[in-house]
mmCIF file of C-alpha atoms in Angstrom:
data_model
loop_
_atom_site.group_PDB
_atom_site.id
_atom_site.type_symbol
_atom_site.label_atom_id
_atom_site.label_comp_id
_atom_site.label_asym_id
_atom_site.label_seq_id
_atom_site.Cartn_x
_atom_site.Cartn_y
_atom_site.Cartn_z
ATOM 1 C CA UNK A 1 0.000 0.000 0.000
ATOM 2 C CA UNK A 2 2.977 2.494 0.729
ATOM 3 C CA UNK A 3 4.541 1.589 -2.486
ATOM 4 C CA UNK A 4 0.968 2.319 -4.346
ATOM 5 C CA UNK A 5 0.633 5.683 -2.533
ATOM 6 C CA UNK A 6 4.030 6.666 -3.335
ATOM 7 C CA UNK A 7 4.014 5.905 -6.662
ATOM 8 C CA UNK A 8 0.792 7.713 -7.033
ATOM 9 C CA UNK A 9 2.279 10.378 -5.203
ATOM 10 C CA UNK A 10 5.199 11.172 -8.059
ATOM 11 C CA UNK A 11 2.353 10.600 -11.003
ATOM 12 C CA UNK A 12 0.110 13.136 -9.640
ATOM 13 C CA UNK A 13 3.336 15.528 -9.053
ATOM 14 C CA UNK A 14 4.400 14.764 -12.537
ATOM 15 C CA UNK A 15 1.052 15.807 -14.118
ATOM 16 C CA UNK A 16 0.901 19.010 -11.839
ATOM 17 C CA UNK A 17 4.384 20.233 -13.063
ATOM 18 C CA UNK A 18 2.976 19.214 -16.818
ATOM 19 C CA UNK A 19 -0.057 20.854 -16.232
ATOM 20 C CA UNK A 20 1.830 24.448 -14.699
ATOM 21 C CA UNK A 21 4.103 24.408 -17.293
ATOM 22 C CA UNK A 22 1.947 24.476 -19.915
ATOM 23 C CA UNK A 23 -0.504 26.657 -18.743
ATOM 24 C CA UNK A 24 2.480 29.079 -18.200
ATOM 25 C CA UNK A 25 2.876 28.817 -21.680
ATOM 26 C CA UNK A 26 -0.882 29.546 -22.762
ATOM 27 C CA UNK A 27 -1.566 31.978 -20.007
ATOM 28 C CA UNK A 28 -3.189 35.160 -21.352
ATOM 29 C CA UNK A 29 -0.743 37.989 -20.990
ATOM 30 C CA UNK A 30 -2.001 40.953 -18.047
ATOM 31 C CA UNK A 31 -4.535 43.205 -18.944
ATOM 32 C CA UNK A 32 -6.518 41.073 -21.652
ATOM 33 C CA UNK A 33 -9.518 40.794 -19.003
ATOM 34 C CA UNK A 34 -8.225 37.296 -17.688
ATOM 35 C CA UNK A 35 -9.663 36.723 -13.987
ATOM 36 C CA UNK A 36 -6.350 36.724 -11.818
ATOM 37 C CA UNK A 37 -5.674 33.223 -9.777
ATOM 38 C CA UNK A 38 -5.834 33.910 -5.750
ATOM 39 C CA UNK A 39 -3.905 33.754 -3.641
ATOM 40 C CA UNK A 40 -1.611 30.493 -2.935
ATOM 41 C CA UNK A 41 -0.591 31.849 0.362
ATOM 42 C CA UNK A 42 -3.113 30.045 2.284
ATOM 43 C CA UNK A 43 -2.659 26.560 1.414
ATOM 44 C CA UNK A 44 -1.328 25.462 4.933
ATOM 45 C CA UNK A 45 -4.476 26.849 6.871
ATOM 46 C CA UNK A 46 -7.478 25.582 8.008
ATOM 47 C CA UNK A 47 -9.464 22.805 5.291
ATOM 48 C CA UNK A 48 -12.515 23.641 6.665
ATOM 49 C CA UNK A 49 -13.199 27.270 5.719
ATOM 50 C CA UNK A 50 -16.701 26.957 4.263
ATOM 51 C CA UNK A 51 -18.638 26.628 1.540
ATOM 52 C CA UNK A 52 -18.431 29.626 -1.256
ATOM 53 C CA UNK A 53 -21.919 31.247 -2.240
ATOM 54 C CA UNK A 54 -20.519 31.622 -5.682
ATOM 55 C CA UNK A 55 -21.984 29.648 -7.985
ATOM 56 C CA UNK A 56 -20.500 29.400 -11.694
ATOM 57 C CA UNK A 57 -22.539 29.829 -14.828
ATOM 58 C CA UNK A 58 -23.841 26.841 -16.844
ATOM 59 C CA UNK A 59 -22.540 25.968 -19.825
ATOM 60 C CA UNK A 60 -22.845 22.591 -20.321
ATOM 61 C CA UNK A 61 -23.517 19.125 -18.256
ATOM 62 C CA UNK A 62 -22.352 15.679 -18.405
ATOM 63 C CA UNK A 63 -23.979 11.901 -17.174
ATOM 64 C CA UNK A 64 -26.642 11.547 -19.230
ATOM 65 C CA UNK A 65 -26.992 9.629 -22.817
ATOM 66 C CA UNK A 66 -24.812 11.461 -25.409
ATOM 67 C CA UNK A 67 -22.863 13.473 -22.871
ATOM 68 C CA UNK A 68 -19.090 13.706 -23.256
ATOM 69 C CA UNK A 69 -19.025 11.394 -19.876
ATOM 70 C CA UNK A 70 -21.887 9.279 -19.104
ATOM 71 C CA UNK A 71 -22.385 8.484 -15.850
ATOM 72 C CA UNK A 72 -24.634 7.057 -12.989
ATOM 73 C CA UNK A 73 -25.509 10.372 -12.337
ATOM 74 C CA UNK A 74 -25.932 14.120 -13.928
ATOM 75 C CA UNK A 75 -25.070 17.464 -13.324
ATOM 76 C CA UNK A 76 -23.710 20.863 -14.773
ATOM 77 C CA UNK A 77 -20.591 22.251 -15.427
ATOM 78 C CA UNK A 78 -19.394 25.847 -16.070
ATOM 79 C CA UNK A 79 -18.809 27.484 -18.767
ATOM 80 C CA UNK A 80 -15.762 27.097 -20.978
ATOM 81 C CA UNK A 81 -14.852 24.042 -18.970
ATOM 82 C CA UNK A 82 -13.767 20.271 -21.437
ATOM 83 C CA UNK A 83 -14.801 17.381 -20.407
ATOM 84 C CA UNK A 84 -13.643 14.290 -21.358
ATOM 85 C CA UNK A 85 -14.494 10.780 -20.367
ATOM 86 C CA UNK A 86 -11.281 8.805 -19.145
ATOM 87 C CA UNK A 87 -10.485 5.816 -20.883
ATOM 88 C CA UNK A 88 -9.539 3.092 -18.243
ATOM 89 C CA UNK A 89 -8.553 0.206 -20.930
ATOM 90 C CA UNK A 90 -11.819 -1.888 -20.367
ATOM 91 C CA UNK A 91 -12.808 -1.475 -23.728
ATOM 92 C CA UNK A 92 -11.700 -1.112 -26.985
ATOM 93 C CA UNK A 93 -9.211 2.300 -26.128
ATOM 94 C CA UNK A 94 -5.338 1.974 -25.368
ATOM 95 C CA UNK A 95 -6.004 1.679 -21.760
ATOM 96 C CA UNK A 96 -3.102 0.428 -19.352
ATOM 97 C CA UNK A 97 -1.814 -2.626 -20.662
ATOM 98 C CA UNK A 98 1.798 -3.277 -21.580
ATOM 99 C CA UNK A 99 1.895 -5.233 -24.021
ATOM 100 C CA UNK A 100 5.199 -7.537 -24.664
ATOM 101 C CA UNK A 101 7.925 -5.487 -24.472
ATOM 102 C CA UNK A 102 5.495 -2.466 -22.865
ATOM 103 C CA UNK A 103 7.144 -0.097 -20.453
ATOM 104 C CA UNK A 104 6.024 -1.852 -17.042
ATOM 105 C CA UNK A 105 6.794 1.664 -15.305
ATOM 106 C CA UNK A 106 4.589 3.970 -16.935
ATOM 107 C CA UNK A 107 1.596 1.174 -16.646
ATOM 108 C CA UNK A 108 2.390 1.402 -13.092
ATOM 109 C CA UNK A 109 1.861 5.413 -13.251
ATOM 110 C CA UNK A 110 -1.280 5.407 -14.962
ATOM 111 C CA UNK A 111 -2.739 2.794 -12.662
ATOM 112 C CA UNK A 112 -2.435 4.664 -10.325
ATOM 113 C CA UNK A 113 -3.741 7.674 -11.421
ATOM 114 C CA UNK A 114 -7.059 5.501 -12.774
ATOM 115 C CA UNK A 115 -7.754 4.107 -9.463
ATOM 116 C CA UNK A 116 -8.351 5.211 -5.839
ATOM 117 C CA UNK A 117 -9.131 2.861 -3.391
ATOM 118 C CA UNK A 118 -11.983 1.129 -4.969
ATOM 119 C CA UNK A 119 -12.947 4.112 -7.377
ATOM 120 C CA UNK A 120 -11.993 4.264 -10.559
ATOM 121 C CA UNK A 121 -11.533 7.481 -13.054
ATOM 122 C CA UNK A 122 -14.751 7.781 -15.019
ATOM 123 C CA UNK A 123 -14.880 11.718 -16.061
ATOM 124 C CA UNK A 124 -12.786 14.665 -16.031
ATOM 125 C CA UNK A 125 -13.496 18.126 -16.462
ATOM 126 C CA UNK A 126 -10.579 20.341 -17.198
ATOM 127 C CA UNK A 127 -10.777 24.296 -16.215
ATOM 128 C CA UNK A 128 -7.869 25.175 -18.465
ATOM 129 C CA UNK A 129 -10.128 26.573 -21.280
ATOM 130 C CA UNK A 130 -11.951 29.174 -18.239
ATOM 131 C CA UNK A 131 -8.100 30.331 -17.203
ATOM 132 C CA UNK A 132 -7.494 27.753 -14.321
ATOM 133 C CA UNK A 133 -5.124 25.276 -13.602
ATOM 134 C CA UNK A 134 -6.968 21.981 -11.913
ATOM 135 C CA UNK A 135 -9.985 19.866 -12.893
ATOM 136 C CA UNK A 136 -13.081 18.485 -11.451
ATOM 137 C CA UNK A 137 -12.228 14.851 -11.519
ATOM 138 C CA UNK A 138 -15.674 12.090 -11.106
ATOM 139 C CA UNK A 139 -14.681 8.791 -9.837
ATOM 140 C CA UNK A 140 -16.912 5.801 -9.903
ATOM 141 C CA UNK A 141 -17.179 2.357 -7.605
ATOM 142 C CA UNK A 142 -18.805 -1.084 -8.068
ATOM 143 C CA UNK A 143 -22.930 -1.538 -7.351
ATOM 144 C CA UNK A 144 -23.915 -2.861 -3.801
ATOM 145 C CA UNK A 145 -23.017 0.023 -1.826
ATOM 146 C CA UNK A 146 -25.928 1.499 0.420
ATOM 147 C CA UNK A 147 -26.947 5.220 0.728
ATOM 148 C CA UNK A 148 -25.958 4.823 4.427
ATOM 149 C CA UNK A 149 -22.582 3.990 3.334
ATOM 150 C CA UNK A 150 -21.548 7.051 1.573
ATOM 151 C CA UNK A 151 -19.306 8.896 4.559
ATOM 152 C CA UNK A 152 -17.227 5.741 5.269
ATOM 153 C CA UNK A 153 -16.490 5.530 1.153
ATOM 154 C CA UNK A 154 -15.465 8.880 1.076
ATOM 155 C CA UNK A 155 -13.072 8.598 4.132
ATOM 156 C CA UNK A 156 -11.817 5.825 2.113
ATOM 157 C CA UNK A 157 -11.405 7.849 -0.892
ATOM 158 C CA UNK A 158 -9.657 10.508 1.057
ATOM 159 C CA UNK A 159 -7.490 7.709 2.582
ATOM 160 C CA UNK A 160 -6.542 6.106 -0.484
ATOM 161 C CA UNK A 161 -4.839 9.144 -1.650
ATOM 162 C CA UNK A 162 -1.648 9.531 0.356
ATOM 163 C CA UNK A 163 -0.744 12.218 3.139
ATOM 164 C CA UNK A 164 -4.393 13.827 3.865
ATOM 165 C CA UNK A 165 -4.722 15.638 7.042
ATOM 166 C CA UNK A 166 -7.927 18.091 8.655
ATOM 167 C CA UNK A 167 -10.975 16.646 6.960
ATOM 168 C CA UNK A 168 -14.024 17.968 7.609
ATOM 169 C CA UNK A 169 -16.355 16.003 6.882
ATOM 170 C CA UNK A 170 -20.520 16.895 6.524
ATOM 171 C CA UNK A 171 -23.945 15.911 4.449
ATOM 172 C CA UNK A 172 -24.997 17.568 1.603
ATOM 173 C CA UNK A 173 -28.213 17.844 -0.525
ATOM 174 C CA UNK A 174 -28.163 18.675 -3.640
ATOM 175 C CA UNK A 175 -31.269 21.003 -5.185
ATOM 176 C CA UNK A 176 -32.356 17.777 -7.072
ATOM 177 C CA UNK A 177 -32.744 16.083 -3.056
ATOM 178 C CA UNK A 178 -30.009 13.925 -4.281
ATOM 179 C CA UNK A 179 -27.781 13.832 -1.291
ATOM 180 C CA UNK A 180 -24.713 12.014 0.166
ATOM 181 C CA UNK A 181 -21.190 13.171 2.214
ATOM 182 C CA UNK A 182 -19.176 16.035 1.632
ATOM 183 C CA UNK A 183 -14.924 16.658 2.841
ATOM 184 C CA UNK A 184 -13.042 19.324 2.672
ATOM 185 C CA UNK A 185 -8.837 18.461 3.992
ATOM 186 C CA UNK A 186 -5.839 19.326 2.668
ATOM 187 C CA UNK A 187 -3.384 17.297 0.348
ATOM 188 C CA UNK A 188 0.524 17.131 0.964
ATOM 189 C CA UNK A 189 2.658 16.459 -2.407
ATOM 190 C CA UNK A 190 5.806 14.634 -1.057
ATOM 191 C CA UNK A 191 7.298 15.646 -4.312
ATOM 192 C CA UNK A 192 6.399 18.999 -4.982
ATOM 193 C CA UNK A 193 6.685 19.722 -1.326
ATOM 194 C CA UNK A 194 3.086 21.675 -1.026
ATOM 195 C CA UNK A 195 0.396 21.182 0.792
ATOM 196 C CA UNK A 196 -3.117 22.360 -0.563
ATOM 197 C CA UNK A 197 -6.476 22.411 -0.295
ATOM 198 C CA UNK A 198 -9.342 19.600 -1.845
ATOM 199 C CA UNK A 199 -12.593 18.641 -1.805
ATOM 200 C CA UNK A 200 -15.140 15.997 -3.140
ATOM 201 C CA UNK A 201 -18.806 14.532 -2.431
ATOM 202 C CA UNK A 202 -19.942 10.927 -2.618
ATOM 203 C CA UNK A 203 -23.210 10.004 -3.466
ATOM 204 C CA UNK A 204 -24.667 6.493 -3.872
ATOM 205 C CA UNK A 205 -26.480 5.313 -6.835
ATOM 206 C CA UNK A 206 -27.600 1.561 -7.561
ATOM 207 C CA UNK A 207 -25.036 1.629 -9.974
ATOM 208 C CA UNK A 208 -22.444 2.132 -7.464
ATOM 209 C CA UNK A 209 -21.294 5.216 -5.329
ATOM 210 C CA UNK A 210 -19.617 8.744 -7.167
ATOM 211 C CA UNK A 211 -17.286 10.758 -6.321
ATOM 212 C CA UNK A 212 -16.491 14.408 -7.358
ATOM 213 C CA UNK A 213 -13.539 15.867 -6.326
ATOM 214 C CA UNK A 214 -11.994 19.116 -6.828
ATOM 215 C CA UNK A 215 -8.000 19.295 -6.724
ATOM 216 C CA UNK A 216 -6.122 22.084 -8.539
ATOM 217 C CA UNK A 217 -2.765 23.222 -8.883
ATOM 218 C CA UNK A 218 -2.636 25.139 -5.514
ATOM 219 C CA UNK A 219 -5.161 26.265 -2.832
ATOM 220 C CA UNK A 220 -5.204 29.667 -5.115
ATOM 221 C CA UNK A 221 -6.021 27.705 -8.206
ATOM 222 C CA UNK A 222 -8.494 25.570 -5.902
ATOM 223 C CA UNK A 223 -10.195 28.485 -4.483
ATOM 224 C CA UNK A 224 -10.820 30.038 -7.260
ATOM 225 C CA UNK A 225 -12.548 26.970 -8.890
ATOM 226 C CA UNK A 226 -15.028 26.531 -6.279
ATOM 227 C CA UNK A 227 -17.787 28.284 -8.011
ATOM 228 C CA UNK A 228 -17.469 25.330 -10.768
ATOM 229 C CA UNK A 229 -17.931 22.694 -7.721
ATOM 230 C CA UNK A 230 -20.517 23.955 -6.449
ATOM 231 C CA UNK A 231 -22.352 23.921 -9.436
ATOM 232 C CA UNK A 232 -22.093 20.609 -10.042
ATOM 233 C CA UNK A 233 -22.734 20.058 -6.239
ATOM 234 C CA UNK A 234 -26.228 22.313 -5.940
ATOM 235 C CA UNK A 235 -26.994 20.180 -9.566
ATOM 236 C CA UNK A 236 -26.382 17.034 -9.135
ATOM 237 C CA UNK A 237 -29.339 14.593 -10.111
ATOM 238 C CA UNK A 238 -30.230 11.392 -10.804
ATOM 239 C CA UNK A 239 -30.685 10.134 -14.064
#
């Protein structure tokens, strides 16, 4: 289990790096009306500082039939943000596998960025095209789970990620009355040295329980992504 988390650990540094590298390179230059990232300066504080009452604008949604991610359940996402359904090799995509003569390492790497605990990668949602760095990431598990069930999956999500520390755990209910757990804690990247803000909610469906998590870059890129969570949190609905 170490080994897993550690090796997790340096893929998910290795895609942050990726990711602020080339959004360094796309960023648009000061003064063309591009919203300015907060504040990283707080990512060592307190997880639990509250929900935002910002609430992003609409400009799409995913779950349903003919969405870009079809899932066991539905809900919005803002505007300008791509998603893209994650191809975990169980079908006819390139997937994981090796192959004779495949590189055993990198397998290793994207295993363990297509599985937590017991979820796997289903959706993600990437806020690059709205000016952030991050994603809203939805992570699905098998069928059998019960409604009652849905805070000790999450704390096993949260677990399953490595160095977590000051969840806050609570129940939500989304506008639709679809409702499950809620965490907000704070991630520490062995590898990049930083510790930052995340959050997610679990709900349970007969299809399994779902997770949607918010990361980001930093707790500046995190913060100011929030609005986009909460969106999808205040829509989620069954489908």
């Amino acid at each position: 289990m170490t080994v897993r988390r550690a090796v997790r650990g340096a893929a998910l540094a290795q895609v942050a790096v990726l990711a602020g590298l080339l959004a360094g390179c796309s960023q648009p230059a000061e003064g063309d009306g591009a919203k300015p990232s907060a504040s990283a300066g707080g990512a060592a504080g307190s997880a639990g500082s509250g929900k935002g009452d910002d609430v992003a604008a609409s400009g799409g949604s995913v779950g349903a039939a003919g969405s870009a991610c079809e899932l066991p359940v539905a809900f919005d996402t803002a505007e300008n943000w791509k998603a893209e359904a994650i191809d975990t090799g169980t079908g006819t995509g390139t997937g994981t596998g090796t192959g004779e003569g495949g590189d055993e390492v990198a397998a290793e790497l994207a295993e363990a960025l297509l599985h937590q605990g017991p979820f796997t990668a289903a959706c993600e949602i990437d806020a690059k095209p709205a000016g952030n760095i991050g994603f809203i990431r939805v992570w699905t598990g098998e069928a059998g789970a019960e409604a009652g069930d849905a805070r000790a999956l999450l704390m096993e999500f949260v677990k399953a990620e490595g160095d977590t520390s000051k969840a806050k755990y609570s129940d939500f209910t989304s506008d639709s009355e679809v409702s499950g757990a809620e965490v907000e804690y704070l991630y520490t990247s062995e590898a990049l040295e930083e510790t930052k803000k995340e959050r997610a909610f679990l709900t349970v469906t007969a299809d399994g329980p779902v997770v949607v998590h918010l990361g980001g870059l930093d707790t500046g890129e995190h913060e100011d992504m929030l609005p986009a969570y909460e969106l999808a949190r205040r829509t989620l609905r069954a489908i």
